[in-house]
CSV table of C-alpha atoms and ligand atoms in Angstrom, one decimal:
chain,number,residue,atom,x,y,z
A,1,UNK,CA,115.5,93.5,140.2
A,2,UNK,CA,113.4,96.0,138.4
A,3,UNK,CA,115.9,96.4,135.3
A,4,UNK,CA,115.9,93.1,134.1
A,5,UNK,CA,112.6,92.8,133.9
A,6,UNK,CA,112.8,96.3,132.3
A,7,UNK,CA,115.2,94.9,129.4
A,8,UNK,CA,113.2,91.6,129.4
A,9,UNK,CA,110.2,94.1,128.4
A,10,UNK,CA,111.9,96.0,126.4
A,11,UNK,CA,113.7,92.7,123.9
A,12,UNK,CA,109.9,91.5,124.1
A,13,UNK,CA,109.0,95.4,122.5
A,14,UNK,CA,111.6,95.8,120.7
A,15,UNK,CA,111.3,92.2,118.6
A,16,UNK,CA,107.4,92.5,118.7
A,17,UNK,CA,108.0,95.4,116.6
A,18,UNK,CA,110.6,95.1,114.1
A,19,UNK,CA,108.7,91.3,112.7
A,20,UNK,CA,105.5,93.5,112.9
A,21,UNK,CA,107.1,96.6,110.6
A,22,UNK,CA,107.3,93.8,107.4
A,23,UNK,CA,104.3,92.6,107.6
A,24,UNK,CA,102.7,95.9,107.6
A,25,UNK,CA,105.2,96.5,105.2
A,26,UNK,CA,104.0,94.2,102.9
A,27,UNK,CA,100.2,94.6,103.8
A,28,UNK,CA,100.7,97.7,102.1
A,29,UNK,CA,102.7,96.1,99.0
A,30,UNK,CA,100.0,93.9,98.8
A,31,UNK,CA,97.5,96.4,98.9
A,32,UNK,CA,98.6,99.1,96.2
A,33,UNK,CA,98.5,96.1,93.8
A,34,UNK,CA,95.6,95.5,93.6
A,35,UNK,CA,94.4,99.4,94.0
A,36,UNK,CA,96.3,99.1,90.6
A,37,UNK,CA,94.5,95.8,89.3
A,38,UNK,CA,91.2,97.0,89.9
A,39,UNK,CA,91.9,100.6,88.7
A,40,UNK,CA,93.1,98.8,85.1
A,41,UNK,CA,89.7,96.7,85.6
A,42,UNK,CA,87.5,99.8,85.5
A,43,UNK,CA,88.9,100.6,82.2
A,44,UNK,CA,88.0,100.1,78.2
A,45,UNK,CA,90.8,98.7,76.0
A,46,UNK,CA,88.3,96.9,73.7
A,47,UNK,CA,88.8,99.6,70.7
A,48,UNK,CA,93.0,100.6,72.1
A,49,UNK,CA,96.1,99.2,71.8
A,50,UNK,CA,97.9,98.7,75.2
A,51,UNK,CA,101.9,98.9,75.9
A,52,UNK,CA,101.5,99.7,79.6
A,53,UNK,CA,99.0,98.0,80.3
A,54,UNK,CA,99.5,94.8,79.1
A,55,UNK,CA,102.3,94.3,81.8
A,56,UNK,CA,100.1,95.1,84.7
A,57,UNK,CA,99.5,91.6,86.5
A,58,UNK,CA,99.2,89.8,89.3
A,59,UNK,CA,102.2,87.5,88.7
A,60,UNK,CA,104.4,90.2,89.2
A,61,UNK,CA,106.0,93.0,91.5
A,62,UNK,CA,104.0,96.7,90.3
A,63,UNK,CA,106.7,98.3,90.7
A,64,UNK,CA,107.8,96.4,87.7
A,65,UNK,CA,104.9,97.2,85.6
A,66,UNK,CA,105.0,99.8,82.9
A,67,UNK,CA,103.9,103.2,83.7
A,68,UNK,CA,104.5,103.2,87.4
A,69,UNK,CA,107.1,104.3,89.3
A,70,UNK,CA,107.5,103.3,93.6
A,71,UNK,CA,109.9,104.6,95.6
A,72,UNK,CA,112.8,103.1,96.9
A,73,UNK,CA,110.4,101.6,99.8
A,74,UNK,CA,108.2,100.1,97.7
A,75,UNK,CA,105.8,102.8,97.5
A,76,UNK,CA,103.8,103.8,94.3
A,77,UNK,CA,104.7,107.6,93.6
A,78,UNK,CA,104.1,107.9,90.5
A,79,UNK,CA,101.7,106.7,87.0
A,80,UNK,CA,101.8,107.0,83.3
A,81,UNK,CA,99.3,106.1,81.6
A,82,UNK,CA,98.8,108.2,78.8
A,83,UNK,CA,98.4,107.2,75.2
A,84,UNK,CA,97.3,104.4,76.4
A,85,UNK,CA,94.0,105.2,74.5
A,86,UNK,CA,91.8,103.0,77.4
A,87,UNK,CA,88.2,104.9,78.1
A,88,UNK,CA,86.9,104.7,81.1
A,89,UNK,CA,83.2,106.2,81.6
A,90,UNK,CA,82.8,105.8,85.1
A,91,UNK,CA,86.1,107.3,87.1
A,92,UNK,CA,83.9,108.8,90.3
A,93,UNK,CA,84.8,109.3,94.6
A,94,UNK,CA,85.4,105.4,95.3
A,95,UNK,CA,87.9,104.3,92.1
A,96,UNK,CA,91.0,103.2,93.6
A,97,UNK,CA,92.7,105.1,92.1
A,98,UNK,CA,92.7,107.2,95.3
A,99,UNK,CA,94.3,105.2,97.8
A,100,UNK,CA,97.0,105.2,96.1
A,101,UNK,CA,98.2,107.3,99.6
A,102,UNK,CA,101.5,108.8,98.0
A,103,UNK,CA,101.1,108.9,94.6
A,104,UNK,CA,103.3,112.8,93.8
A,105,UNK,CA,103.0,112.4,90.1
A,106,UNK,CA,99.9,111.4,87.8
A,107,UNK,CA,99.7,111.9,83.9
A,108,UNK,CA,96.0,110.4,82.2
A,109,UNK,CA,96.8,112.4,79.1
A,110,UNK,CA,95.6,110.7,75.6
A,111,UNK,CA,93.0,108.6,77.9
A,112,UNK,CA,88.8,109.3,77.1
A,113,UNK,CA,87.1,109.6,80.3
A,114,UNK,CA,83.9,110.9,78.3
A,115,UNK,CA,83.2,113.9,79.5
A,116,UNK,CA,83.1,112.8,83.3
A,117,UNK,CA,83.6,115.1,86.2
A,118,UNK,CA,87.2,114.8,87.9
A,119,UNK,CA,86.1,113.2,91.4
A,120,UNK,CA,86.4,116.0,93.9
A,121,UNK,CA,88.8,112.6,95.6
A,122,UNK,CA,91.4,113.9,93.7
A,123,UNK,CA,91.7,115.5,96.9
A,124,UNK,CA,92.4,112.6,98.7
A,125,UNK,CA,95.7,111.9,97.2
A,126,UNK,CA,97.7,114.9,99.5
A,127,UNK,CA,100.6,114.6,97.5
A,128,UNK,CA,100.1,115.3,94.2
A,129,UNK,CA,102.5,117.6,92.5
A,130,UNK,CA,101.8,116.6,88.9
A,131,UNK,CA,98.7,116.0,87.4
A,132,UNK,CA,98.6,115.9,83.3
A,133,UNK,CA,95.5,115.6,82.6
A,134,UNK,CA,95.2,116.9,78.7
A,135,UNK,CA,93.8,115.8,75.7
A,136,UNK,CA,91.2,113.6,78.4
A,137,UNK,CA,87.9,114.1,78.0
A,138,UNK,CA,87.2,115.2,81.2
A,139,UNK,CA,84.4,117.5,81.9
A,140,UNK,CA,86.2,121.6,84.0
A,141,UNK,CA,83.0,122.3,86.3
A,142,UNK,CA,82.7,125.7,86.0
A,143,UNK,CA,82.7,126.4,90.1
A,144,UNK,CA,84.7,129.5,90.2
B,201,LIG,C1,102.6,88.7,83.2
B,201,LIG,O1,103.9,90.0,83.2
B,201,LIG,C2,104.9,89.1,82.3
B,201,LIG,C3,105.5,90.8,82.7
B,201,LIG,O2,105.2,91.8,81.1
B,201,LIG,C4,105.1,88.7,81.0
B,201,LIG,O3,105.8,88.1,81.6
B,201,LIG,C5,103.7,87.4,82.3
B,201,LIG,O4,103.4,86.8,80.6
B,201,LIG,C6,102.1,87.8,82.0
B,201,LIG,N1,101.5,87.2,82.7
B,201,LIG,C7,100.3,87.0,82.5
B,201,LIG,C8,99.8,85.6,82.9
B,201,LIG,O5,99.6,87.7,81.3
B,202,LIG,C1,82.2,113.3,95.2
B,202,LIG,O1,81.7,113.0,96.6
B,202,LIG,C2,81.7,114.6,96.7
B,202,LIG,C3,81.1,114.7,98.3
B,202,LIG,O2,82.5,114.6,98.9
B,202,LIG,C4,80.8,115.4,95.5
B,202,LIG,O3,80.2,116.6,95.9
B,202,LIG,C5,80.8,114.6,94.0
B,202,LIG,O4,78.8,114.6,93.1
B,202,LIG,C6,81.5,113.2,93.8
B,202,LIG,N1,81.7,113.5,92.5
B,202,LIG,C7,81.9,112.8,91.4
B,202,LIG,C8,82.6,112.4,90.5
B,202,LIG,O5,81.2,111.5,92.2
B,203,LIG,C1,101.3,115.8,78.9
B,203,LIG,O1,101.4,114.3,78.9
B,203,LIG,C2,101.6,114.6,77.4
B,203,LIG,C3,102.1,112.7,77.6
B,203,LIG,O2,102.7,112.4,77.9
B,203,LIG,C4,102.7,115.0,76.8
B,203,LIG,O3,102.9,114.8,76.0
B,203,LIG,C5,102.5,116.7,77.6
B,203,LIG,O4,104.5,117.2,77.4
B,203,LIG,C6,102.7,116.8,78.9
B,203,LIG,N1,102.4,118.4,79.1
B,203,LIG,C7,102.9,119.0,80.5
B,203,LIG,C8,102.2,119.9,81.0
B,203,LIG,O5,103.6,118.2,80.9
């Protein structure tokens, strides 16, 4: 009798967990898409002619957008927005960019951050291995 119960609970547990995983997964995919769209909204492209950002819209999966690289399980691991010539004065610790926890590579070269400081929230990107801020007009605070 107790083994029957155990099997029943195991069955219940495994079906619940396997049903839950795709939900958690798709919530994450949805959240990172929103983070990217939110970041795009903060960029001023009035004096530029972006070639990658124009493909960023909510009707397609963000993994198919130009400049976005995803892992096989749909995590955004790379962002290359170099040469889009956007400007952004207001990047701060609350930027949705810093919610992309799986980001390994970030290239913002050849854009104009108009002398903003690099937000310390960039430290939240614990997996970041490549960061390119060439000609991005960040202000480098001399803290050392
Ligand atoms: C969204 O992007 C796709 C792919 O670049 C494009 O074909 C489509 O027209 C865009 N949709 C809107 C509403 O901008
Ligand atoms: C980010 O937050 C830190 C404290 O956590 C603060 O010292 C810093 O000035 C903030 N930087 C920006 C650019 O908002
Ligand atoms: C930084 O990015 C620019 C534009 O993509 C590229 O030309 C340059 O080689 C990169 N620099 C490094 C050190 O990767």
